[in-house]
Short mmCIF file of C-alpha atoms in Angstrom, two decimals:
data_model
loop_
_atom_site.label_atom_id
_atom_site.label_comp_id
_atom_site.label_asym_id
_atom_site.label_seq_id
_atom_site.Cartn_x
_atom_site.Cartn_y
_atom_site.Cartn_z
CA MET B 1 -15.39 21.65 11.06
CA ILE B 2 -12.62 18.93 10.93
CA ASP B 3 -9.52 19.29 9.46
CA LEU B 4 -8.44 15.91 8.57
CA HIS B 5 -4.94 15.41 7.12
CA LEU B 6 -3.94 12.48 5.63
CA ILE B 7 -0.04 11.37 5.54
CA GLY B 8 1.72 9.41 3.69
CA ILE B 9 4.19 7.42 5.52
CA GLY B 10 6.66 5.97 3.31
CA THR B 11 6.64 1.89 3.81
CA GLY B 12 7.42 2.29 8.14
CA ASN B 13 10.84 3.35 7.57
CA PRO B 14 10.67 6.98 9.93
CA ASP B 15 13.41 8.29 7.96
CA HIS B 16 11.26 8.11 5.42
CA LEU B 17 8.82 10.89 6.35
CA THR B 18 8.98 14.70 5.16
CA LEU B 19 8.89 17.81 7.43
CA ALA B 20 6.36 18.31 5.51
CA ALA B 21 4.93 14.74 7.74
CA ILE B 22 6.37 15.62 10.89
CA ARG B 23 4.77 19.03 10.96
CA ALA B 24 1.13 17.60 10.13
CA MET B 25 1.74 15.12 13.03
CA ASN B 26 2.96 18.04 15.30
CA GLY B 27 -0.14 20.48 14.86
CA ALA B 28 -2.57 17.89 14.98
CA ASP B 29 -4.92 17.19 17.91
CA LEU B 30 -5.36 13.69 17.02
CA ILE B 31 -3.93 10.80 15.28
CA LEU B 32 -5.93 7.91 14.57
CA LEU B 33 -3.92 4.01 14.66
CA PRO B 34 -5.91 1.25 13.59
CA ARG B 35 -5.82 -2.24 14.54
CA LYS B 36 -5.66 -4.90 12.41
CA GLY B 37 -5.13 -8.01 14.41
CA ASP B 38 -2.77 -9.93 16.20
CA ARG B 39 -1.52 -11.29 12.49
CA LYS B 40 -0.67 -7.63 11.69
CA SER B 41 0.57 -6.01 14.69
CA ASP B 42 4.18 -4.99 13.47
CA LEU B 43 2.15 -2.75 11.27
CA LEU B 44 0.40 -1.05 14.72
CA ASP B 45 3.57 -1.31 16.20
CA LEU B 46 5.81 0.61 13.04
CA ARG B 47 2.64 3.53 13.43
CA ARG B 48 3.34 3.82 17.28
CA LYS B 49 7.47 3.75 16.32
CA ILE B 50 7.02 6.69 14.02
CA CYS B 51 4.89 8.55 16.23
CA GLU B 52 7.25 8.17 19.50
CA THR B 53 9.64 9.11 17.65
CA VAL B 54 7.99 12.48 16.14
CA LEU B 55 5.83 13.57 18.14
CA ALA B 56 7.42 16.76 20.52
CA GLY B 57 3.97 18.29 21.85
CA ALA B 58 0.71 17.53 22.83
CA THR B 59 -0.48 15.42 20.57
CA ARG B 60 -3.30 12.58 21.34
CA VAL B 61 -2.52 8.93 20.06
CA VAL B 62 -5.98 6.71 19.97
CA GLU B 63 -6.17 3.55 18.71
CA PHE B 64 -8.68 1.35 17.51
CA ASP B 65 -10.03 -1.95 15.79
CA LEU B 66 -10.26 -1.41 12.28
CA PRO B 67 -13.55 -3.70 10.60
CA GLU B 68 -12.53 -6.10 8.36
CA ARG B 69 -13.26 -6.63 4.39
CA SER B 70 -15.32 -9.83 3.45
CA LEU B 71 -13.13 -12.88 1.97
CA VAL B 72 -16.49 -13.44 0.18
CA PRO B 73 -16.08 -12.25 -4.07
CA PRO B 74 -17.98 -9.91 -5.41
CA TYR B 75 -14.50 -8.01 -5.12
CA ILE B 76 -15.55 -4.87 -5.70
CA GLU B 77 -19.09 -4.83 -3.33
CA ALA B 78 -17.31 -6.60 -0.63
CA VAL B 79 -14.85 -3.26 -0.96
CA ASN B 80 -17.53 -0.45 -0.81
CA ASP B 81 -19.09 -2.54 1.76
CA TRP B 82 -15.77 -2.17 3.52
CA HIS B 83 -15.34 1.18 3.30
CA ALA B 84 -18.68 2.27 5.21
CA SER B 85 -18.08 0.19 7.34
CA ILE B 86 -14.59 2.34 7.66
CA ALA B 87 -16.16 5.41 7.70
CA SER B 88 -18.75 4.29 10.05
CA ALA B 89 -15.70 3.57 12.62
CA TRP B 90 -13.76 7.03 11.99
CA ALA B 91 -17.70 9.01 12.58
CA ALA B 92 -17.44 6.43 16.11
CA GLN B 93 -13.49 8.31 17.09
CA ILE B 94 -14.05 12.24 15.67
CA ALA B 95 -17.85 12.23 18.19
CA ALA B 96 -15.71 10.37 20.89
CA HIS B 97 -12.58 12.56 20.71
CA LEU B 98 -13.29 15.75 18.95
CA PRO B 99 -16.96 16.72 19.65
CA ARG B 100 -15.76 20.24 19.16
CA GLY B 101 -14.00 19.78 16.14
CA GLY B 102 -9.78 20.04 15.34
CA VAL B 103 -7.23 19.04 13.70
CA LEU B 104 -7.14 14.77 12.39
CA ALA B 105 -4.53 13.09 11.05
CA LEU B 106 -4.13 9.77 9.61
CA LEU B 107 -0.77 7.88 8.84
CA VAL B 108 -1.33 5.94 5.25
CA TRP B 109 1.37 3.80 3.79
CA GLY B 110 3.47 4.98 1.38
CA ASP B 111 1.39 8.04 -0.73
CA PRO B 112 -2.05 9.11 -0.42
CA SER B 113 -2.36 8.93 -3.89
CA LEU B 114 -1.72 5.67 -5.13
CA TYR B 115 -3.71 2.47 -4.53
CA ASP B 116 -4.42 3.68 -0.90
CA SER B 117 -9.01 3.74 -0.72
CA THR B 118 -8.03 6.45 1.84
CA LEU B 119 -9.61 9.83 0.35
CA ARG B 120 -12.47 7.65 -0.88
CA ILE B 121 -13.33 6.63 2.48
CA ALA B 122 -13.30 11.08 3.94
CA ARG B 123 -15.09 11.46 0.66
CA ARG B 124 -18.06 9.34 2.48
CA LEU B 125 -18.02 10.81 5.63
CA CYS B 126 -18.41 14.13 3.37
CA ALA B 127 -21.18 13.24 2.07
CA ASP B 128 -22.36 11.74 4.79
CA GLY B 129 -22.59 15.29 5.74
CA MET B 130 -19.34 15.80 7.60
CA ASP B 131 -17.51 18.83 7.52
CA LEU B 132 -14.57 17.28 6.63
CA ASN B 133 -11.91 19.63 5.08
CA ILE B 134 -8.87 17.54 3.44
CA HIS B 135 -5.48 17.94 3.16
CA VAL B 136 -2.87 15.85 1.82
CA VAL B 137 0.52 15.34 2.73
CA PRO B 138 2.23 13.19 -0.07
CA GLY B 139 4.66 11.14 1.06
CA ILE B 140 7.54 8.58 -0.79
CA THR B 141 5.37 5.29 -2.67
CA SER B 142 5.75 1.86 -2.40
CA ILE B 143 6.77 2.42 -6.40
CA GLN B 144 9.90 5.08 -5.03
CA ALA B 145 10.76 2.42 -2.59
CA LEU B 146 11.26 -0.37 -5.08
CA THR B 147 13.34 1.33 -7.60
CA ALA B 148 15.69 2.32 -5.01
CA ALA B 149 16.56 -0.52 -3.45
CA HIS B 150 17.58 -2.24 -6.47
CA ALA B 151 18.92 1.38 -8.05
CA ILE B 152 16.83 0.86 -11.26
CA ALA B 153 14.89 3.91 -13.20
CA LEU B 154 11.34 3.23 -13.22
CA ASN B 155 10.16 3.71 -17.06
CA THR B 156 13.25 3.20 -20.33
CA LEU B 157 14.16 6.39 -21.72
CA ALA B 158 10.65 8.39 -23.40
CA ALA B 159 8.49 5.29 -22.04
CA PRO B 160 5.28 4.63 -20.30
CA VAL B 161 4.74 2.28 -16.96
CA THR B 162 1.41 0.28 -16.16
CA ILE B 163 0.91 0.32 -12.65
CA THR B 164 -1.81 -2.72 -12.27
CA THR B 165 -2.91 -5.14 -9.79
CA GLY B 166 -2.11 -8.12 -9.53
CA ARG B 167 -5.78 -9.46 -9.73
CA ARG B 168 -5.86 -7.61 -12.69
CA LEU B 169 -2.29 -9.28 -13.69
CA ARG B 170 -3.66 -12.69 -13.40
CA GLU B 171 -7.29 -12.11 -15.34
CA GLU B 172 -6.03 -10.45 -17.63
CA GLY B 173 -2.10 -11.22 -19.00
CA TRP B 174 0.20 -8.65 -19.66
CA PRO B 175 -1.19 -4.48 -20.41
CA GLY B 176 -0.98 -4.14 -24.07
CA GLY B 177 1.89 -3.32 -25.68
CA ALA B 178 3.33 -2.22 -21.83
CA GLU B 179 7.06 -1.90 -21.00
CA THR B 180 7.35 -1.69 -17.86
CA VAL B 181 4.65 -3.30 -15.26
CA VAL B 182 4.13 -1.85 -11.97
CA VAL B 183 2.03 -4.78 -9.95
CA MET B 184 0.89 -3.70 -6.41
CA LEU B 185 -1.88 -5.77 -4.45
CA ASP B 186 -0.85 -9.37 -5.74
CA GLY B 187 -1.72 -12.36 -2.94
CA THR B 188 -1.69 -15.10 -4.89
CA CYS B 189 2.08 -14.48 -7.34
CA ALA B 190 -0.02 -13.87 -10.19
CA PHE B 191 3.82 -13.45 -12.05
CA GLU B 192 3.36 -17.07 -12.57
CA THR B 193 0.41 -17.18 -14.29
CA LEU B 194 2.90 -14.73 -17.54
CA PRO B 195 5.07 -16.99 -20.10
CA PRO B 196 8.61 -15.96 -19.03
CA ALA B 197 10.09 -15.56 -21.89
CA GLY B 198 11.70 -11.94 -22.08
CA VAL B 199 10.86 -11.51 -18.98
CA THR B 200 13.09 -9.19 -16.01
CA ILE B 201 11.53 -8.94 -12.58
CA TRP B 202 12.28 -6.70 -9.29
CA TRP B 203 10.85 -7.83 -6.10
CA GLY B 204 10.47 -5.81 -3.21
CA ALA B 205 8.90 -6.89 0.43
CA TYR B 206 9.37 -4.83 3.27
CA LEU B 207 10.79 -1.93 1.45
CA GLY B 208 12.66 0.12 3.98
CA MET B 209 12.52 -2.28 6.98
CA PRO B 210 15.20 -3.81 8.88
CA HIS B 211 13.90 -7.40 7.12
CA GLN B 212 13.53 -5.81 3.41
CA ALA B 213 13.72 -8.59 1.54
CA LEU B 214 14.89 -8.30 -2.18
CA VAL B 215 15.36 -11.52 -5.98
CA HIS B 216 16.27 -9.64 -9.33
CA GLY B 217 16.63 -11.70 -12.32
CA PRO B 218 15.13 -12.76 -15.40
CA LEU B 219 11.48 -14.47 -14.43
CA GLY B 220 12.04 -18.22 -15.12
CA GLU B 221 14.63 -18.66 -13.10
CA VAL B 222 13.19 -16.35 -10.31
CA ALA B 223 9.82 -16.87 -9.94
CA ALA B 224 9.76 -19.85 -7.72
CA THR B 225 12.29 -18.43 -5.69
CA ILE B 226 10.31 -15.04 -5.32
CA VAL B 227 7.24 -17.65 -4.54
CA GLU B 228 9.33 -19.85 -1.94
CA ARG B 229 11.06 -16.16 0.24
CA ARG B 230 6.85 -14.95 0.08
CA ALA B 231 5.50 -17.35 1.61
CA GLY B 232 8.35 -18.08 4.41
CA LEU B 233 8.56 -14.22 4.97
CA ARG B 234 4.24 -14.68 5.23
CA ARG B 235 5.09 -17.37 7.70
CA GLN B 236 7.20 -15.51 10.07
CA HIS B 237 5.43 -12.12 10.80
CA GLY B 238 2.14 -12.18 10.07
CA TRP B 239 1.80 -10.24 7.39
CA ILE B 240 3.87 -9.43 3.73
CA MET B 241 3.53 -6.27 2.29
CA ASP B 242 5.58 -6.89 -1.23
CA LEU B 243 5.27 -4.96 -4.82
CA TYR B 244 7.65 -5.92 -8.17
CA LEU B 245 8.32 -4.02 -11.00
CA MET B 246 8.39 -6.49 -14.56
CA ARG B 247 10.04 -5.17 -17.67
CA LEU B 248 10.79 -6.81 -21.33
CA ALA B 249 13.30 -7.43 -23.19
CA ASP B 250 13.55 -5.52 -26.37
CA ALA B 251 12.07 -7.93 -29.09
CA PHE B 252 9.43 -9.24 -26.86
CA ILE B 253 7.46 -5.60 -26.17
CA GLN B 254 4.70 -5.32 -29.71
CA ASP B 255 3.12 -7.87 -28.46
CA GLY B 256 4.14 -8.84 -25.22
CA PRO B 257 3.51 -12.23 -23.42
CA GLN B 258 -0.17 -13.43 -23.14
CA PRO B 259 -2.63 -13.95 -21.08
CA PRO B 260 -2.77 -17.42 -20.15
CA ARG B 261 -5.53 -19.84 -21.85
CA ALA B 262 -8.12 -21.28 -19.74
#
């Protein structure tokens, strides 16, 4: 039996850890830290720092190479193959370091429930016959960090919120009938494809970190600024984690901006 704790660690700031997360980390026999290549070494360094900050006992910390996802379409097929490779990498580490079972912890950016596939990968191990008892320790999401950094509410009064990805925003346009849209996993600045009238955007990168970057304003006025700043930060650090919230003015809510025409 492997007790697998998936621990939400927020956006990289050790102050984002909950007391439950700290207890789970110190109660683990093993914490696995993925290496994602030289360009994303800062991500590994942040995980190392978190472990150095909170671990007080004999928890072992082991690093392993994370398989890379193919960039060749179709997207869903490539992601499924990638998840299968990650599950195999986990299984190899478990066999090597916890051959008789024990408590394993994985540190998940943000929260394991929101646009993260760690739970799906863990279920693959269960389907492959591994005896896993899965526990989730929730963390601060990047959405919470974004709204806190800008000091705004996620929703307007009694109104829903739509959470989507940059790929879907680019392909489908503004979600019909939505007033507030949060966009994650956008590597191509899909907001540029929208008609900007009536749209306000709140953008943030490296949220909660010393080099946190924020931009806010009417989309038509700040879109170019975000694109330029994002590109510069990515060159500087070799990677970027960012997301944004967009909101329509009242007069535009009924129909909303339409998808761009081919």
